mmCIF file of N, CA and C in Angstrom:
data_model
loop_
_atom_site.group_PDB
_atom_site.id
_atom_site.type_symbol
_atom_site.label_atom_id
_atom_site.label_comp_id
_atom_site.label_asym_id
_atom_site.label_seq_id
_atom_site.Cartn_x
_atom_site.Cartn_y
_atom_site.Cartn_z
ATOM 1 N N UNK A 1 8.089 -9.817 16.760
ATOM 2 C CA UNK A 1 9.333 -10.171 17.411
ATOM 3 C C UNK A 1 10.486 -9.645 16.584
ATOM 4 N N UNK A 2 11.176 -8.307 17.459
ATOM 5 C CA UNK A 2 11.980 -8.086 15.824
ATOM 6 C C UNK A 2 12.760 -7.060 17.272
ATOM 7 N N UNK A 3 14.219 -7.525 17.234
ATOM 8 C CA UNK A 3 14.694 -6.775 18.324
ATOM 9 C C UNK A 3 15.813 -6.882 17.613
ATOM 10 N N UNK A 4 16.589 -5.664 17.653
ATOM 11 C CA UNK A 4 17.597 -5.090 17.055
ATOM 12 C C UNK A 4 18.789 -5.419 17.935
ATOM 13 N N UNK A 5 20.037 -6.297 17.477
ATOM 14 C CA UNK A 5 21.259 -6.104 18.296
ATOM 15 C C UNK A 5 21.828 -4.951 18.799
ATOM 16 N N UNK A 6 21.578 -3.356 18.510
ATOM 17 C CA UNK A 6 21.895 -2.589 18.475
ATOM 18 C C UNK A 6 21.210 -1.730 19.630
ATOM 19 N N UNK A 7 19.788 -2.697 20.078
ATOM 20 C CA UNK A 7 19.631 -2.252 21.293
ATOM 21 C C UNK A 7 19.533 -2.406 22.756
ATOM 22 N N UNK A 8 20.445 -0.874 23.066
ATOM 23 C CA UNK A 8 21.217 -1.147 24.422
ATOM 24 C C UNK A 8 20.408 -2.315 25.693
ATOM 25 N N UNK A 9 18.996 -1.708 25.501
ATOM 26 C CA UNK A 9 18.374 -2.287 27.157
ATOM 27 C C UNK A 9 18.277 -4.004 26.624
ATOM 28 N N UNK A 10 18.103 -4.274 25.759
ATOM 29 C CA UNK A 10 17.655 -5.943 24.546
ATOM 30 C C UNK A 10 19.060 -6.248 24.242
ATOM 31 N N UNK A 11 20.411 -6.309 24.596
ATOM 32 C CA UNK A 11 21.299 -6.471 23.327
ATOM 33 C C UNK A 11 21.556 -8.138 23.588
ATOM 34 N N UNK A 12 21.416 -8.461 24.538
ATOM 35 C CA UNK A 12 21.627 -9.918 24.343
ATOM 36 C C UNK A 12 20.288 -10.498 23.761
ATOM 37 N N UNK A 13 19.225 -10.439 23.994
ATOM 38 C CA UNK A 13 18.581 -10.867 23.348
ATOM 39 C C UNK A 13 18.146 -10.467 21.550
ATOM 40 N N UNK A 14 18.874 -9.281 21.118
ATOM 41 C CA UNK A 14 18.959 -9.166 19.721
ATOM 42 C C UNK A 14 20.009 -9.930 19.441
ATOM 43 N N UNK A 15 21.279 -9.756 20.122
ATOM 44 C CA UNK A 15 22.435 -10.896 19.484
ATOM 45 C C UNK A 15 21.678 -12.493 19.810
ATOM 46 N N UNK A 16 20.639 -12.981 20.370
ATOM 47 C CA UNK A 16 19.875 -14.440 20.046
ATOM 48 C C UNK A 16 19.083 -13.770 18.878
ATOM 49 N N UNK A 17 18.476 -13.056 18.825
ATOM 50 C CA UNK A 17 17.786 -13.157 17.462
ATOM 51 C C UNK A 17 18.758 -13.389 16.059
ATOM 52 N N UNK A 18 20.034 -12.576 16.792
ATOM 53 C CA UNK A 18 20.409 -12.401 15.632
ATOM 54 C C UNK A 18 20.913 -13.861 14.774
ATOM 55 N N UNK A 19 21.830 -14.691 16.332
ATOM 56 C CA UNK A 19 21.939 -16.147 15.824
ATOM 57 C C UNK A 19 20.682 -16.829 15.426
ATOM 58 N N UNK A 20 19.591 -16.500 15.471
ATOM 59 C CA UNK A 20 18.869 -17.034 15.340
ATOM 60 C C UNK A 20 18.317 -17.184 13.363
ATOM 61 N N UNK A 21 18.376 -15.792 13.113
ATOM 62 C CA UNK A 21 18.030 -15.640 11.668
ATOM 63 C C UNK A 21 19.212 -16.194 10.927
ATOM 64 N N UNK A 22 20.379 -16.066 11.477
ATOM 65 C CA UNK A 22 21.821 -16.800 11.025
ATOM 66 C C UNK A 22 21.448 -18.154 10.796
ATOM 67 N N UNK A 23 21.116 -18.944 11.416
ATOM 68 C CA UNK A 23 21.087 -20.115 11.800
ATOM 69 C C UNK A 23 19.599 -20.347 10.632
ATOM 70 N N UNK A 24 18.607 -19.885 10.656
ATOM 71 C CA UNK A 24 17.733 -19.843 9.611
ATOM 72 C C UNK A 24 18.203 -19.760 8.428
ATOM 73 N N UNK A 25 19.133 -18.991 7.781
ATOM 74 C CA UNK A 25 19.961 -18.625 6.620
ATOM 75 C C UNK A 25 20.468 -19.987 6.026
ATOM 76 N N UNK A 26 20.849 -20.019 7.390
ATOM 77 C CA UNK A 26 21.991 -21.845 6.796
ATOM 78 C C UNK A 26 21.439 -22.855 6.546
ATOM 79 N N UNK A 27 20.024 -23.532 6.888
ATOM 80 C CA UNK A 27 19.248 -24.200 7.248
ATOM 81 C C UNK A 27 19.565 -25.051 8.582
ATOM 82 N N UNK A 28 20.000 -24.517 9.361
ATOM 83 C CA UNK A 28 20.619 -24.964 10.380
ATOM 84 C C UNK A 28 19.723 -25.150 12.042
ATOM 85 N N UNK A 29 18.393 -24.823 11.508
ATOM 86 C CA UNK A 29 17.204 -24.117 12.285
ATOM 87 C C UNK A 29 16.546 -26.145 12.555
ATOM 88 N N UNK A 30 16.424 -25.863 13.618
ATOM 89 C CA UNK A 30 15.140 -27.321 13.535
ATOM 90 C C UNK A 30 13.882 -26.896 13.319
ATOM 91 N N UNK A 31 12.843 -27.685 12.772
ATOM 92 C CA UNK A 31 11.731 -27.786 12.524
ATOM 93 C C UNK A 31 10.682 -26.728 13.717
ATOM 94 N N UNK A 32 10.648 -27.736 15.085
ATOM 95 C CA UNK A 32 10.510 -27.482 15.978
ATOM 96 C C UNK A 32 10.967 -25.959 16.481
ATOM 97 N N UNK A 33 11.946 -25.406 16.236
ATOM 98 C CA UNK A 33 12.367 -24.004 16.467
ATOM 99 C C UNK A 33 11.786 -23.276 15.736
ATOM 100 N N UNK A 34 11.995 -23.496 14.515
ATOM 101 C CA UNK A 34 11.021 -22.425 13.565
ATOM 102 C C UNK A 34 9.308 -22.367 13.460
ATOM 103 N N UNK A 35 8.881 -23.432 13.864
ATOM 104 C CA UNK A 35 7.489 -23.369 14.577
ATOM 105 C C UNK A 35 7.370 -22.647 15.333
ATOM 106 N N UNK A 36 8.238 -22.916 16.727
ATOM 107 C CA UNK A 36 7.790 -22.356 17.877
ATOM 108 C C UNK A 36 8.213 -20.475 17.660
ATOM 109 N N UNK A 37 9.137 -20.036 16.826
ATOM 110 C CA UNK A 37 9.382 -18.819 17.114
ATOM 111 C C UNK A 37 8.134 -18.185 15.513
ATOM 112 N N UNK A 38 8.148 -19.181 14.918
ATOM 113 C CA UNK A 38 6.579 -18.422 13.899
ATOM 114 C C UNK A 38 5.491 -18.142 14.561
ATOM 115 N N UNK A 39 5.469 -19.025 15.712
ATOM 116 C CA UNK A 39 4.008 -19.051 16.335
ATOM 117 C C UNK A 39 4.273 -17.562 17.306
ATOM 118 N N UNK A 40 4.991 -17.045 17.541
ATOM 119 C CA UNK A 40 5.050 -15.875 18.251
ATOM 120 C C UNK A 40 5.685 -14.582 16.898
ATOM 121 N N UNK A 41 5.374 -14.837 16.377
ATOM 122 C CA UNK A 41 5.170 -13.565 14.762
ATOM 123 C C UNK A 41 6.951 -13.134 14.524
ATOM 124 N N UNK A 42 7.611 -14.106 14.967
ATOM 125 C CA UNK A 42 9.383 -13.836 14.664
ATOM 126 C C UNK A 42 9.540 -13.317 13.218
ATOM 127 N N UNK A 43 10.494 -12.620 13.236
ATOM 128 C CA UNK A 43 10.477 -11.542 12.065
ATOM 129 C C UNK A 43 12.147 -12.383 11.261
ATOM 130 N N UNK A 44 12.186 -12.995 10.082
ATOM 131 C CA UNK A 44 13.217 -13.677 9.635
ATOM 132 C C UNK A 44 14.093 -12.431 8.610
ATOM 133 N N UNK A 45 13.403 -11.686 7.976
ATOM 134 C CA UNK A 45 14.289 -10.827 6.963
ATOM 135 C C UNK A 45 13.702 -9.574 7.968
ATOM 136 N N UNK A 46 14.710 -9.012 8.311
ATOM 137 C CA UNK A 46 14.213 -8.166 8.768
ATOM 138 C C UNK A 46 14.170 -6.232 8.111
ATOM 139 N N UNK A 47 14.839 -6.613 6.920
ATOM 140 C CA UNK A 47 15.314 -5.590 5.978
ATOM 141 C C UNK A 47 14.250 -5.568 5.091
ATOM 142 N N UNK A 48 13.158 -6.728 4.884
ATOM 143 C CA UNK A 48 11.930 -7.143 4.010
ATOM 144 C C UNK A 48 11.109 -6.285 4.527
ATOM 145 N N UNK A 49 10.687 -6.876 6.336
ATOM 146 C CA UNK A 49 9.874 -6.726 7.187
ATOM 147 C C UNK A 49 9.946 -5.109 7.233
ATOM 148 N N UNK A 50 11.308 -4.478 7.478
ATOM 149 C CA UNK A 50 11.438 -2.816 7.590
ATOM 150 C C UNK A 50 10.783 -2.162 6.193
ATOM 151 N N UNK A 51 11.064 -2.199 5.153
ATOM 152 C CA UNK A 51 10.413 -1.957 3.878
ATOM 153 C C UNK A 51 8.854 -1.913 3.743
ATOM 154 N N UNK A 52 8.411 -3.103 4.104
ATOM 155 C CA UNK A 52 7.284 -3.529 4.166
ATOM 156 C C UNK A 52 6.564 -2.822 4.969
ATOM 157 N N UNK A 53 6.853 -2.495 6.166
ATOM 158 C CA UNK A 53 6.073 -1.498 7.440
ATOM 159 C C UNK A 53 5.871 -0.078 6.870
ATOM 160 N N UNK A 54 7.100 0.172 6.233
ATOM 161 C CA UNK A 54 7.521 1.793 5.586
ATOM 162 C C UNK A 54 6.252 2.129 4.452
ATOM 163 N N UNK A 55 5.982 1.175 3.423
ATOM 164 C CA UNK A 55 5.522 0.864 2.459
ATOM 165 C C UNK A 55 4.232 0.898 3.098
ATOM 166 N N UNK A 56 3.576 0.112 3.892
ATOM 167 C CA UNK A 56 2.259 0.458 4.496
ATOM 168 C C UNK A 56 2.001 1.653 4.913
ATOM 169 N N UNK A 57 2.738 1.580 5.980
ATOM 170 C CA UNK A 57 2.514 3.622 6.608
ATOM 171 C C UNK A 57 2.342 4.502 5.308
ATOM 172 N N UNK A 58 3.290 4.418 4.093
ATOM 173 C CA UNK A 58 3.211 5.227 3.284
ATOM 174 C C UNK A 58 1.690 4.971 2.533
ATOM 175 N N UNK A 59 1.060 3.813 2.319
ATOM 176 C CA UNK A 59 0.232 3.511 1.634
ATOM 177 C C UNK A 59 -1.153 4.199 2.438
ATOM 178 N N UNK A 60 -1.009 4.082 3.512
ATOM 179 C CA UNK A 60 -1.808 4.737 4.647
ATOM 180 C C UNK A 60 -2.140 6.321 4.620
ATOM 181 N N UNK A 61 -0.893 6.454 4.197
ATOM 182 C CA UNK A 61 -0.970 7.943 4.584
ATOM 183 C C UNK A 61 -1.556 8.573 3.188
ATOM 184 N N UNK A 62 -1.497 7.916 2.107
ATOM 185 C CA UNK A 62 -1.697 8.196 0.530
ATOM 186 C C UNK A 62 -3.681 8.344 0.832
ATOM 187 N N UNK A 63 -4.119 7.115 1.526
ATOM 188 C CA UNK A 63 -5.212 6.941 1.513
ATOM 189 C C UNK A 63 -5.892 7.865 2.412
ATOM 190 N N UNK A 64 -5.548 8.628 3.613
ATOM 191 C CA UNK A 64 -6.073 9.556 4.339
ATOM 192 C C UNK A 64 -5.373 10.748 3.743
ATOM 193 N N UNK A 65 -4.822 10.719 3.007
ATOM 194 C CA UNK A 65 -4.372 12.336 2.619
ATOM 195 C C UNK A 65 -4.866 12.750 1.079
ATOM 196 N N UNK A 66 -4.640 11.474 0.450
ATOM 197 C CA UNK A 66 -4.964 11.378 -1.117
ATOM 198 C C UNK A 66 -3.704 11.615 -1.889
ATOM 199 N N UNK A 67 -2.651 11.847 -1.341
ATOM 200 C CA UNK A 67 -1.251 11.783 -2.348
ATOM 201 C C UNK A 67 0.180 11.477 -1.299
ATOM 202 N N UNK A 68 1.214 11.098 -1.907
ATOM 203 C CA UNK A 68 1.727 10.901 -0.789
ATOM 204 C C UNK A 68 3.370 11.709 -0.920
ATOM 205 N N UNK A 69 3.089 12.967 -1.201
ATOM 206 C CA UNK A 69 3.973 14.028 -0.772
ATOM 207 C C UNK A 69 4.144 13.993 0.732
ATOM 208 N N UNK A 70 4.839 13.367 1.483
ATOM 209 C CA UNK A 70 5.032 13.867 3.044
ATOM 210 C C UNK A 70 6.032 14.769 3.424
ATOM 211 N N UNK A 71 5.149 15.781 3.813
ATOM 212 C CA UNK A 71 6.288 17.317 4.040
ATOM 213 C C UNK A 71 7.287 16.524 4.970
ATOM 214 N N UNK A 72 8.318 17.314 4.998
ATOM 215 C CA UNK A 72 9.513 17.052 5.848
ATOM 216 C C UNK A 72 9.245 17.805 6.954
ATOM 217 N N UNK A 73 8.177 18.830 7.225
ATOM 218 C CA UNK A 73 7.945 19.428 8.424
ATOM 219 C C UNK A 73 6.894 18.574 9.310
ATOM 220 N N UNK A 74 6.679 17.320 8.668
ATOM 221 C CA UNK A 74 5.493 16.795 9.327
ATOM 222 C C UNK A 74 6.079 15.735 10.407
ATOM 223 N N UNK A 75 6.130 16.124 11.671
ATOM 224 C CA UNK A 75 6.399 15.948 12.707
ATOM 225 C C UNK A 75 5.883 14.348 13.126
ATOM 226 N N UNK A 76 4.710 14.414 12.726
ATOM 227 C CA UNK A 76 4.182 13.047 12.893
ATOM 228 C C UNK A 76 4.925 11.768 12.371
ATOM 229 N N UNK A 77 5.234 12.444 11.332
ATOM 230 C CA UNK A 77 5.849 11.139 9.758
ATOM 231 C C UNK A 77 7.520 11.672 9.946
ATOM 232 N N UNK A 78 7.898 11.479 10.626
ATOM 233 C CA UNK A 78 9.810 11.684 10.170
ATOM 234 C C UNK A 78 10.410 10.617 9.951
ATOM 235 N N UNK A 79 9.789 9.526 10.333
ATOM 236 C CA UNK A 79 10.430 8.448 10.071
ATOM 237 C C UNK A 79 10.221 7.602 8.889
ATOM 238 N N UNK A 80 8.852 8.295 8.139
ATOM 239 C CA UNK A 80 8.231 8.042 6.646
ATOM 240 C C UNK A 80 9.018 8.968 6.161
ATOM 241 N N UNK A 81 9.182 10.215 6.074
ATOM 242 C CA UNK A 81 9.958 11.308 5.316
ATOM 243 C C UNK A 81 11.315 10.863 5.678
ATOM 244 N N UNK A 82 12.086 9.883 6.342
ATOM 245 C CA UNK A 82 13.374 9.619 6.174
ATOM 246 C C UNK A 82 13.374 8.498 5.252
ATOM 247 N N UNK A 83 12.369 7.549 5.625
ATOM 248 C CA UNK A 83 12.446 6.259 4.434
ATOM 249 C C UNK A 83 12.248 6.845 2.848
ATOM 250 N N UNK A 84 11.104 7.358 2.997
ATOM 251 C CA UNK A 84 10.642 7.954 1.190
ATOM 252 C C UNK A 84 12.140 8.685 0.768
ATOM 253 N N UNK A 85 12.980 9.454 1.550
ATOM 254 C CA UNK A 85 13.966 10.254 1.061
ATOM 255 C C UNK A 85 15.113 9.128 0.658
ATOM 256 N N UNK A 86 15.106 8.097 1.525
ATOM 257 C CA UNK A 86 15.891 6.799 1.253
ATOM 258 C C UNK A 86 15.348 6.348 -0.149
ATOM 259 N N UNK A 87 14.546 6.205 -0.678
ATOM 260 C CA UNK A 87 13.989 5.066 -1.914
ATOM 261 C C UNK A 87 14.144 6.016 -3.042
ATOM 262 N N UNK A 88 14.247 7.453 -2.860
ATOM 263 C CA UNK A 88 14.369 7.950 -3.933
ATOM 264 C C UNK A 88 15.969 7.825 -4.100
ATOM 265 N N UNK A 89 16.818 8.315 -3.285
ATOM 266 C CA UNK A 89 17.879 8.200 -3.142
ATOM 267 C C UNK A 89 18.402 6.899 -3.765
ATOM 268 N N UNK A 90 18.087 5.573 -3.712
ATOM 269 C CA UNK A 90 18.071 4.775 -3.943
ATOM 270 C C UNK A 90 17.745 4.742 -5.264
ATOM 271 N N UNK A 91 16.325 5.254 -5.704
ATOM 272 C CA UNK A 91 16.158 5.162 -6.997
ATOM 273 C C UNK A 91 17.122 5.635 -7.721
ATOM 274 N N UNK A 92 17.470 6.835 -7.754
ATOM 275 C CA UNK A 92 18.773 7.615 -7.804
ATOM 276 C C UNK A 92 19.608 7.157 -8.897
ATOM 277 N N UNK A 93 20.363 6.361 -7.574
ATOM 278 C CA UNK A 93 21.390 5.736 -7.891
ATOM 279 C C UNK A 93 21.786 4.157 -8.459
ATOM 280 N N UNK A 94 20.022 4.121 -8.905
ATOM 281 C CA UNK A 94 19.583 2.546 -9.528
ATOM 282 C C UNK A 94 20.277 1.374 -8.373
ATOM 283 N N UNK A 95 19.771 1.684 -7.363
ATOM 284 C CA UNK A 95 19.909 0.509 -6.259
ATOM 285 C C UNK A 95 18.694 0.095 -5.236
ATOM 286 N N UNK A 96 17.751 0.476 -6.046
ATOM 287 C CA UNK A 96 16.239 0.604 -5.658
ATOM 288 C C UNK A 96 15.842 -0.818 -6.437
ATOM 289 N N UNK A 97 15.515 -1.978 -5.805
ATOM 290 C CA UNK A 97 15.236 -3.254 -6.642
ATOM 291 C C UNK A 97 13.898 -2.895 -7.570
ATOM 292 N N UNK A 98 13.954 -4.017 -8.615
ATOM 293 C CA UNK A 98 12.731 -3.654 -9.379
ATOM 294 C C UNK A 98 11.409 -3.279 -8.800
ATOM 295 N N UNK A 99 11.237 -4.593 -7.525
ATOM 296 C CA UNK A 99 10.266 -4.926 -7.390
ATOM 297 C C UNK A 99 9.743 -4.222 -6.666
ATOM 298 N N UNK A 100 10.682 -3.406 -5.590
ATOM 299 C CA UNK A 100 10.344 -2.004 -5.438
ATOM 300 C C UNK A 100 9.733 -1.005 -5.919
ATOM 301 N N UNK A 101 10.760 -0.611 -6.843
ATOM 302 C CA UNK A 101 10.272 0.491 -7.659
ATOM 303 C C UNK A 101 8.930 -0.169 -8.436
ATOM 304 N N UNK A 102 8.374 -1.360 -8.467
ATOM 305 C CA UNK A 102 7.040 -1.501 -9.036
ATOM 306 C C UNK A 102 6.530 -0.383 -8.029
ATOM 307 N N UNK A 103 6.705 -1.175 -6.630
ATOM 308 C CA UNK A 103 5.427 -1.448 -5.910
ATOM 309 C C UNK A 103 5.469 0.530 -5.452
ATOM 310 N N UNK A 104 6.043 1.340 -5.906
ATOM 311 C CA UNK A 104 6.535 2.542 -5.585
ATOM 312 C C UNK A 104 5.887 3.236 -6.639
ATOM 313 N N UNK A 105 5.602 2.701 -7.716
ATOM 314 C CA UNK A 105 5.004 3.407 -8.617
ATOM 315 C C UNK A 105 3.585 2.931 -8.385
#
């Protein structure tokens, strides 16, 4: 469950998600709500959750390829070759969290 305010055909229902993780933030969430939207796989950080997906695919691709150089011509992965170009970038400019850059090394 992870719908972006930003998209056009979903936007009211990303602006409820979005009050929704708001409202989680604050503790402002009832019991009962946060059950019922866990029980359907609701996505609360969703900047965690994006990392985390990136980080698999990449881990994936290490394990069927054996290293994880992903050409920038690889058509399949552009959206791995935009994240990996992000974390270095990031590394960069030391705004790459630690725990990152562990899990990166």
């Amino acid at each position: 469950s992870n719908v972006s305010k930003h998209d056009a055909q979903n936007k009211s229902l990303g602006i409820w998600v979005g009050n929704q993780r708001l409202a989680y933030k604050k503790n402002a969430l009832s019991s009962d709500r946060m059950q019922q939207l866990n029980s359907k796989g609701f996505v609360w950080d969703n900047p965690k959750h994006a990392w985390n997906t990136n980080f698999n695919q990449l881990c994936a691709f290490k394990a069927q390829s054996g290293h994880c150089c992903v050409s920038q011509n690889d058509v399949q992965n552009t959206s791995l070759t935009a994240w990996i170009k992000q974390q270095r970038v990031s590394y960069k400019e030391n705004t790459l969290s630690s725990n990152h850059t562990q899990k990166l090394n």
